[in-house]
């Protein structure tokens, strides 16, 4: 997903770039280069933490431009909180979600995550409960996989959990830091052990990786214009 500049939910940036992004020298250098080349990414583009949650669901299998259209539709009909979303009928909700694709399943996913969010205790619970048991419970919500769960916890709740997606694996493997076939949980643990213990770093690392993946680290790499060229093998 490519994030536009504008309103976002996230940790305010420090006055200067972090002195250290990671304890691993190669990962630290990679993030330093990406930050120097791309600058602050202003993630996550949203007005409220709940909008982050909705966006994390809607961005599954679609481009962010389509998500923006669906979010605008939801705002137009007053679906801005879990309670108002649950109060709307199925047909109206599905119509609002048409631009994001898979609107039938995404309507159900939004209802499921909204119910869970209210039942668990809302944003306060997401911010204060022990992380790993909370994450396990979130993964039990229908339609929520590891990438979506970690996106919600990191960007909506401000928790230090590493978001792992296809871009993450591709970039780390091309820089010879992890195996290309490593499971998501293995990569998440590897990152969590090495990223600097800063909420800004956990948020920004993923944003920078998506920017690099969107612009440069595609299946056919465009290394010549990337701020962080991988080592030659």
PDB file of C-alpha atoms in Angstrom:
ATOM      1  CA  UNK A   1       0.000   0.000   0.000  1.00  0.00           C
ATOM      2  CA  UNK A   2       1.254   3.448  -0.873  1.00  0.00           C
ATOM      3  CA  UNK A   3       0.372   6.034   1.771  1.00  0.00           C
ATOM      4  CA  UNK A   4      -0.446   9.606   0.756  1.00  0.00           C
ATOM      5  CA  UNK A   5       0.806  12.471   2.826  1.00  0.00           C
ATOM      6  CA  UNK A   6      -1.884  13.997   4.948  1.00  0.00           C
ATOM      7  CA  UNK A   7      -3.782  13.246   8.170  1.00  0.00           C
ATOM      8  CA  UNK A   8      -2.481  10.097   9.812  1.00  0.00           C
ATOM      9  CA  UNK A   9      -2.611   8.188  13.041  1.00  0.00           C
ATOM     10  CA  UNK A  10       0.827   7.396  14.371  1.00  0.00           C
ATOM     11  CA  UNK A  11       3.629   8.318  16.700  1.00  0.00           C
ATOM     12  CA  UNK A  12       4.951  11.872  16.189  1.00  0.00           C
ATOM     13  CA  UNK A  13       8.401  11.728  14.581  1.00  0.00           C
ATOM     14  CA  UNK A  14      11.457  12.577  16.647  1.00  0.00           C
ATOM     15  CA  UNK A  15      13.192  15.904  16.039  1.00  0.00           C
ATOM     16  CA  UNK A  16      15.820  14.066  14.021  1.00  0.00           C
ATOM     17  CA  UNK A  17      16.242  10.630  12.486  1.00  0.00           C
ATOM     18  CA  UNK A  18      16.786   7.897  15.093  1.00  0.00           C
ATOM     19  CA  UNK A  19      20.434   7.456  16.035  1.00  0.00           C
ATOM     20  CA  UNK A  20      19.931   3.733  15.582  1.00  0.00           C
ATOM     21  CA  UNK A  21      17.134   1.913  13.781  1.00  0.00           C
ATOM     22  CA  UNK A  22      18.193  -1.603  14.712  1.00  0.00           C
ATOM     23  CA  UNK A  23      20.787  -3.545  16.689  1.00  0.00           C
ATOM     24  CA  UNK A  24      21.696  -5.534  13.580  1.00  0.00           C
ATOM     25  CA  UNK A  25      24.194  -3.398  11.600  1.00  0.00           C
ATOM     26  CA  UNK A  26      22.913  -4.460   8.184  1.00  0.00           C
ATOM     27  CA  UNK A  27      19.260  -3.846   9.071  1.00  0.00           C
ATOM     28  CA  UNK A  28      20.203  -0.539  10.667  1.00  0.00           C
ATOM     29  CA  UNK A  29      22.050   0.559   7.523  1.00  0.00           C
ATOM     30  CA  UNK A  30      19.159  -0.538   5.304  1.00  0.00           C
ATOM     31  CA  UNK A  31      16.599   1.489   7.241  1.00  0.00           C
ATOM     32  CA  UNK A  32      18.928   4.461   7.531  1.00  0.00           C
ATOM     33  CA  UNK A  33      19.374   4.490   3.738  1.00  0.00           C
ATOM     34  CA  UNK A  34      15.650   4.129   3.056  1.00  0.00           C
ATOM     35  CA  UNK A  35      14.795   6.928   5.475  1.00  0.00           C
ATOM     36  CA  UNK A  36      17.450   9.187   3.987  1.00  0.00           C
ATOM     37  CA  UNK A  37      16.182   8.492   0.474  1.00  0.00           C
ATOM     38  CA  UNK A  38      12.422   8.493   0.993  1.00  0.00           C
ATOM     39  CA  UNK A  39      11.939  10.673   4.078  1.00  0.00           C
ATOM     40  CA  UNK A  40       9.124  10.458   6.636  1.00  0.00           C
ATOM     41  CA  UNK A  41       6.208   8.399   5.307  1.00  0.00           C
ATOM     42  CA  UNK A  42       3.338   9.815   7.423  1.00  0.00           C
ATOM     43  CA  UNK A  43       1.715   6.501   8.265  1.00  0.00           C
ATOM     44  CA  UNK A  44      -1.048   5.409   8.844  1.00  0.00           C
ATOM     45  CA  UNK A  45      -3.296   7.713   6.756  1.00  0.00           C
ATOM     46  CA  UNK A  46      -6.426   7.937   8.912  1.00  0.00           C
ATOM     47  CA  UNK A  47      -8.365  10.346  11.093  1.00  0.00           C
ATOM     48  CA  UNK A  48      -8.967   7.957  14.015  1.00  0.00           C
ATOM     49  CA  UNK A  49      -7.609   4.648  15.327  1.00  0.00           C
ATOM     50  CA  UNK A  50     -10.839   2.915  14.284  1.00  0.00           C
ATOM     51  CA  UNK A  51     -10.327   4.184  10.738  1.00  0.00           C
ATOM     52  CA  UNK A  52      -6.927   2.485  10.830  1.00  0.00           C
ATOM     53  CA  UNK A  53      -8.677  -0.771  11.730  1.00  0.00           C
ATOM     54  CA  UNK A  54     -11.174  -0.372   8.904  1.00  0.00           C
ATOM     55  CA  UNK A  55      -8.404   0.496   6.455  1.00  0.00           C
ATOM     56  CA  UNK A  56      -6.384  -2.550   7.522  1.00  0.00           C
ATOM     57  CA  UNK A  57      -9.328  -4.763   6.579  1.00  0.00           C
ATOM     58  CA  UNK A  58     -10.192  -2.974   3.345  1.00  0.00           C
ATOM     59  CA  UNK A  59      -6.637  -2.932   2.004  1.00  0.00           C
ATOM     60  CA  UNK A  60      -6.604  -6.718   1.761  1.00  0.00           C
ATOM     61  CA  UNK A  61      -6.165  -7.681  -1.913  1.00  0.00           C
ATOM     62  CA  UNK A  62      -6.665  -4.193  -3.317  1.00  0.00           C
ATOM     63  CA  UNK A  63      -4.876  -0.918  -4.003  1.00  0.00           C
ATOM     64  CA  UNK A  64      -5.021   1.890  -1.452  1.00  0.00           C
ATOM     65  CA  UNK A  65      -6.739   4.206  -3.938  1.00  0.00           C
ATOM     66  CA  UNK A  66      -9.713   1.812  -3.856  1.00  0.00           C
ATOM     67  CA  UNK A  67      -9.626   1.777  -0.056  1.00  0.00           C
ATOM     68  CA  UNK A  68      -9.827   5.571   0.010  1.00  0.00           C
ATOM     69  CA  UNK A  69     -13.014   5.473  -2.085  1.00  0.00           C
ATOM     70  CA  UNK A  70     -14.611   2.922   0.225  1.00  0.00           C
ATOM     71  CA  UNK A  71     -13.577   4.896   3.311  1.00  0.00           C
ATOM     72  CA  UNK A  72     -15.144   8.025   1.824  1.00  0.00           C
ATOM     73  CA  UNK A  73     -18.359   6.077   1.204  1.00  0.00           C
ATOM     74  CA  UNK A  74     -18.407   4.836   4.790  1.00  0.00           C
ATOM     75  CA  UNK A  75     -17.941   8.363   6.118  1.00  0.00           C
ATOM     76  CA  UNK A  76     -20.721   9.620   3.853  1.00  0.00           C
ATOM     77  CA  UNK A  77     -23.221   7.208   5.428  1.00  0.00           C
ATOM     78  CA  UNK A  78     -21.941   7.828   8.960  1.00  0.00           C
ATOM     79  CA  UNK A  79     -19.957   4.611   9.530  1.00  0.00           C
ATOM     80  CA  UNK A  80     -17.157   6.145  11.561  1.00  0.00           C
ATOM     81  CA  UNK A  81     -17.277   4.076  14.756  1.00  0.00           C
ATOM     82  CA  UNK A  82     -17.804   0.382  15.470  1.00  0.00           C
ATOM     83  CA  UNK A  83     -21.260   1.109  16.869  1.00  0.00           C
ATOM     84  CA  UNK A  84     -22.427   3.114  13.839  1.00  0.00           C
ATOM     85  CA  UNK A  85     -20.989   0.510  11.469  1.00  0.00           C
ATOM     86  CA  UNK A  86     -22.888  -2.269  13.241  1.00  0.00           C
ATOM     87  CA  UNK A  87     -26.074  -0.199  13.154  1.00  0.00           C
ATOM     88  CA  UNK A  88     -26.132  -0.051   9.347  1.00  0.00           C
ATOM     89  CA  UNK A  89     -27.863  -2.692   7.259  1.00  0.00           C
ATOM     90  CA  UNK A  90     -25.930  -5.258   5.266  1.00  0.00           C
ATOM     91  CA  UNK A  91     -26.967  -3.956   1.857  1.00  0.00           C
ATOM     92  CA  UNK A  92     -26.003  -0.358   2.618  1.00  0.00           C
ATOM     93  CA  UNK A  93     -22.663  -1.461   4.027  1.00  0.00           C
ATOM     94  CA  UNK A  94     -21.897  -3.650   1.030  1.00  0.00           C
ATOM     95  CA  UNK A  95     -22.713  -0.830  -1.398  1.00  0.00           C
ATOM     96  CA  UNK A  96     -20.280   1.461   0.404  1.00  0.00           C
ATOM     97  CA  UNK A  97     -17.526  -1.139   0.141  1.00  0.00           C
ATOM     98  CA  UNK A  98     -17.876  -1.906  -3.577  1.00  0.00           C
ATOM     99  CA  UNK A  99     -14.752   0.119  -4.583  1.00  0.00           C
ATOM    100  CA  UNK A 100     -12.527  -1.987  -2.295  1.00  0.00           C
ATOM    101  CA  UNK A 101     -13.491  -5.279  -3.958  1.00  0.00           C
ATOM    102  CA  UNK A 102     -14.655  -8.485  -2.243  1.00  0.00           C
ATOM    103  CA  UNK A 103     -17.301  -6.300  -0.646  1.00  0.00           C
ATOM    104  CA  UNK A 104     -19.437  -9.160   0.690  1.00  0.00           C
ATOM    105  CA  UNK A 105     -16.616 -10.728   2.680  1.00  0.00           C
ATOM    106  CA  UNK A 106     -15.196  -7.347   3.722  1.00  0.00           C
ATOM    107  CA  UNK A 107     -18.589  -6.283   5.059  1.00  0.00           C
ATOM    108  CA  UNK A 108     -18.618  -9.392   7.232  1.00  0.00           C
ATOM    109  CA  UNK A 109     -15.016  -8.800   8.315  1.00  0.00           C
ATOM    110  CA  UNK A 110     -15.808  -5.247   9.373  1.00  0.00           C
ATOM    111  CA  UNK A 111     -18.782  -6.430  11.404  1.00  0.00           C
ATOM    112  CA  UNK A 112     -16.707  -9.154  13.068  1.00  0.00           C
ATOM    113  CA  UNK A 113     -13.823  -6.818  13.969  1.00  0.00           C
ATOM    114  CA  UNK A 114     -16.254  -4.133  15.186  1.00  0.00           C
ATOM    115  CA  UNK A 115     -18.012  -6.593  17.513  1.00  0.00           C
ATOM    116  CA  UNK A 116     -14.691  -7.887  18.810  1.00  0.00           C
ATOM    117  CA  UNK A 117     -13.375  -4.358  19.323  1.00  0.00           C
ATOM    118  CA  UNK A 118     -16.375  -3.400  21.437  1.00  0.00           C
ATOM    119  CA  UNK A 119     -16.448  -6.704  23.349  1.00  0.00           C
ATOM    120  CA  UNK A 120     -12.748  -6.597  24.209  1.00  0.00           C
ATOM    121  CA  UNK A 121     -12.934  -3.081  25.633  1.00  0.00           C
ATOM    122  CA  UNK A 122     -12.054  -0.797  22.721  1.00  0.00           C
ATOM    123  CA  UNK A 123      -8.858   1.140  22.177  1.00  0.00           C
ATOM    124  CA  UNK A 124      -7.880   1.155  25.837  1.00  0.00           C
ATOM    125  CA  UNK A 125      -7.750  -2.648  25.880  1.00  0.00           C
ATOM    126  CA  UNK A 126      -5.717  -2.721  22.663  1.00  0.00           C
ATOM    127  CA  UNK A 127      -3.219  -0.303  24.174  1.00  0.00           C
ATOM    128  CA  UNK A 128      -2.951  -1.811  27.644  1.00  0.00           C
ATOM    129  CA  UNK A 129      -3.458  -5.568  27.492  1.00  0.00           C
ATOM    130  CA  UNK A 130      -0.490  -7.936  27.285  1.00  0.00           C
ATOM    131  CA  UNK A 131       0.529  -7.944  23.633  1.00  0.00           C
ATOM    132  CA  UNK A 132       0.945 -11.578  22.651  1.00  0.00           C
ATOM    133  CA  UNK A 133      -2.279 -12.928  24.240  1.00  0.00           C
ATOM    134  CA  UNK A 134      -4.149  -9.972  22.733  1.00  0.00           C
ATOM    135  CA  UNK A 135      -2.638 -10.634  19.309  1.00  0.00           C
ATOM    136  CA  UNK A 136      -3.591 -14.304  19.525  1.00  0.00           C
ATOM    137  CA  UNK A 137      -7.168 -13.311  20.337  1.00  0.00           C
ATOM    138  CA  UNK A 138      -7.237 -10.818  17.467  1.00  0.00           C
ATOM    139  CA  UNK A 139      -6.024 -13.526  15.085  1.00  0.00           C
ATOM    140  CA  UNK A 140      -9.090 -15.514  16.090  1.00  0.00           C
ATOM    141  CA  UNK A 141     -11.396 -12.885  14.596  1.00  0.00           C
ATOM    142  CA  UNK A 142     -12.798 -13.999  11.236  1.00  0.00           C
ATOM    143  CA  UNK A 143     -10.877 -12.410   8.362  1.00  0.00           C
ATOM    144  CA  UNK A 144      -7.886 -11.216  10.420  1.00  0.00           C
ATOM    145  CA  UNK A 145      -4.498 -12.671   9.489  1.00  0.00           C
ATOM    146  CA  UNK A 146      -1.049 -11.829  10.881  1.00  0.00           C
ATOM    147  CA  UNK A 147      -0.411  -8.809   8.645  1.00  0.00           C
ATOM    148  CA  UNK A 148      -3.805  -7.280   9.424  1.00  0.00           C
ATOM    149  CA  UNK A 149      -3.510  -8.023  13.150  1.00  0.00           C
ATOM    150  CA  UNK A 150      -0.064  -6.465  13.437  1.00  0.00           C
ATOM    151  CA  UNK A 151      -1.148  -3.446  11.384  1.00  0.00           C
ATOM    152  CA  UNK A 152      -4.047  -2.848  13.770  1.00  0.00           C
ATOM    153  CA  UNK A 153      -1.904  -3.303  16.870  1.00  0.00           C
ATOM    154  CA  UNK A 154       0.999  -1.211  15.598  1.00  0.00           C
ATOM    155  CA  UNK A 155      -0.791   1.701  13.943  1.00  0.00           C
ATOM    156  CA  UNK A 156      -4.148   1.877  15.741  1.00  0.00           C
ATOM    157  CA  UNK A 157      -3.027   0.866  19.221  1.00  0.00           C
ATOM    158  CA  UNK A 158       0.604   2.026  19.193  1.00  0.00           C
ATOM    159  CA  UNK A 159       2.122  -1.363  20.043  1.00  0.00           C
ATOM    160  CA  UNK A 160       5.629  -2.470  19.107  1.00  0.00           C
ATOM    161  CA  UNK A 161       4.824  -5.392  16.823  1.00  0.00           C
ATOM    162  CA  UNK A 162       6.493  -5.837  13.434  1.00  0.00           C
ATOM    163  CA  UNK A 163       4.201  -5.909  10.404  1.00  0.00           C
ATOM    164  CA  UNK A 164       5.371  -8.550   7.929  1.00  0.00           C
ATOM    165  CA  UNK A 165       4.102  -8.668   4.357  1.00  0.00           C
ATOM    166  CA  UNK A 166       5.398  -9.757   0.954  1.00  0.00           C
ATOM    167  CA  UNK A 167       7.503  -6.601   0.643  1.00  0.00           C
ATOM    168  CA  UNK A 168       9.151  -7.311   4.006  1.00  0.00           C
ATOM    169  CA  UNK A 169      10.213 -10.812   3.015  1.00  0.00           C
ATOM    170  CA  UNK A 170      11.396  -9.723  -0.425  1.00  0.00           C
ATOM    171  CA  UNK A 171      13.486  -6.798   0.804  1.00  0.00           C
ATOM    172  CA  UNK A 172      15.045  -8.671   3.713  1.00  0.00           C
ATOM    173  CA  UNK A 173      15.864 -11.698   1.565  1.00  0.00           C
ATOM    174  CA  UNK A 174      17.386  -9.603  -1.232  1.00  0.00           C
ATOM    175  CA  UNK A 175      19.557  -7.916   1.369  1.00  0.00           C
ATOM    176  CA  UNK A 176      20.540 -11.383   2.619  1.00  0.00           C
ATOM    177  CA  UNK A 177      19.070 -10.844   6.073  1.00  0.00           C
ATOM    178  CA  UNK A 178      16.398 -13.575   6.147  1.00  0.00           C
ATOM    179  CA  UNK A 179      15.514 -16.563   4.017  1.00  0.00           C
ATOM    180  CA  UNK A 180      12.967 -15.789   1.296  1.00  0.00           C
ATOM    181  CA  UNK A 181      10.846 -18.752   2.403  1.00  0.00           C
ATOM    182  CA  UNK A 182      10.948 -17.976   6.132  1.00  0.00           C
ATOM    183  CA  UNK A 183       7.503 -18.134   7.790  1.00  0.00           C
ATOM    184  CA  UNK A 184       5.819 -14.874   8.773  1.00  0.00           C
ATOM    185  CA  UNK A 185       6.212 -15.563  12.497  1.00  0.00           C
ATOM    186  CA  UNK A 186       9.928 -16.264  12.082  1.00  0.00           C
ATOM    187  CA  UNK A 187      10.472 -12.964  10.254  1.00  0.00           C
ATOM    188  CA  UNK A 188       8.343 -11.111  12.818  1.00  0.00           C
ATOM    189  CA  UNK A 189      10.392 -12.533  15.686  1.00  0.00           C
ATOM    190  CA  UNK A 190      13.650 -11.722  13.874  1.00  0.00           C
ATOM    191  CA  UNK A 191      12.594  -8.109  13.398  1.00  0.00           C
ATOM    192  CA  UNK A 192      11.160  -7.707  16.888  1.00  0.00           C
ATOM    193  CA  UNK A 193      14.474  -8.806  18.396  1.00  0.00           C
ATOM    194  CA  UNK A 194      16.499  -6.367  16.292  1.00  0.00           C
ATOM    195  CA  UNK A 195      14.458  -3.210  15.706  1.00  0.00           C
ATOM    196  CA  UNK A 196      15.191  -0.407  18.154  1.00  0.00           C
ATOM    197  CA  UNK A 197      12.666  -0.392  21.035  1.00  0.00           C
ATOM    198  CA  UNK A 198      10.860   2.682  19.719  1.00  0.00           C
ATOM    199  CA  UNK A 199       7.254   2.890  18.552  1.00  0.00           C
ATOM    200  CA  UNK A 200       8.282   5.318  15.824  1.00  0.00           C
ATOM    201  CA  UNK A 201      10.832   2.811  14.497  1.00  0.00           C
ATOM    202  CA  UNK A 202       8.301  -0.034  14.413  1.00  0.00           C
ATOM    203  CA  UNK A 203       5.811   2.150  12.554  1.00  0.00           C
ATOM    204  CA  UNK A 204       8.287   3.697  10.164  1.00  0.00           C
ATOM    205  CA  UNK A 205      10.210   0.543   9.264  1.00  0.00           C
ATOM    206  CA  UNK A 206       7.098  -0.998   7.714  1.00  0.00           C
ATOM    207  CA  UNK A 207       6.117   2.222   5.966  1.00  0.00           C
ATOM    208  CA  UNK A 208       9.599   2.514   4.451  1.00  0.00           C
ATOM    209  CA  UNK A 209       9.572  -1.119   3.336  1.00  0.00           C
ATOM    210  CA  UNK A 210       6.223  -0.665   1.600  1.00  0.00           C
ATOM    211  CA  UNK A 211       7.515   2.475  -0.115  1.00  0.00           C
ATOM    212  CA  UNK A 212      10.610   0.606  -1.293  1.00  0.00           C
ATOM    213  CA  UNK A 213       8.543  -2.388  -2.358  1.00  0.00           C
ATOM    214  CA  UNK A 214       6.016  -0.257  -4.220  1.00  0.00           C
ATOM    215  CA  UNK A 215       8.631   1.850  -5.991  1.00  0.00           C
ATOM    216  CA  UNK A 216      11.640  -0.430  -6.374  1.00  0.00           C
ATOM    217  CA  UNK A 217      11.634  -3.899  -4.833  1.00  0.00           C
ATOM    218  CA  UNK A 218       9.113  -5.465  -7.180  1.00  0.00           C
ATOM    219  CA  UNK A 219       9.362  -9.074  -8.440  1.00  0.00           C
ATOM    220  CA  UNK A 220      11.667  -7.580 -11.084  1.00  0.00           C
ATOM    221  CA  UNK A 221      13.853  -5.343  -8.945  1.00  0.00           C
ATOM    222  CA  UNK A 222      14.566  -1.693  -9.806  1.00  0.00           C
ATOM    223  CA  UNK A 223      17.705  -1.387  -7.733  1.00  0.00           C
ATOM    224  CA  UNK A 224      19.254   1.441  -9.726  1.00  0.00           C
ATOM    225  CA  UNK A 225      16.803   4.002  -8.285  1.00  0.00           C
ATOM    226  CA  UNK A 226      16.527   2.556  -4.768  1.00  0.00           C
ATOM    227  CA  UNK A 227      18.236   4.381  -1.875  1.00  0.00           C
ATOM    228  CA  UNK A 228      19.374   1.028  -0.469  1.00  0.00           C
ATOM    229  CA  UNK A 229      20.899  -1.237  -3.101  1.00  0.00           C
ATOM    230  CA  UNK A 230      21.238  -4.877  -1.971  1.00  0.00           C
ATOM    231  CA  UNK A 231      24.655  -6.548  -1.950  1.00  0.00           C
ATOM    232  CA  UNK A 232      25.894  -8.232  -5.102  1.00  0.00           C
ATOM    233  CA  UNK A 233      25.980 -12.010  -4.950  1.00  0.00           C
TER     234      UNK A 233
END
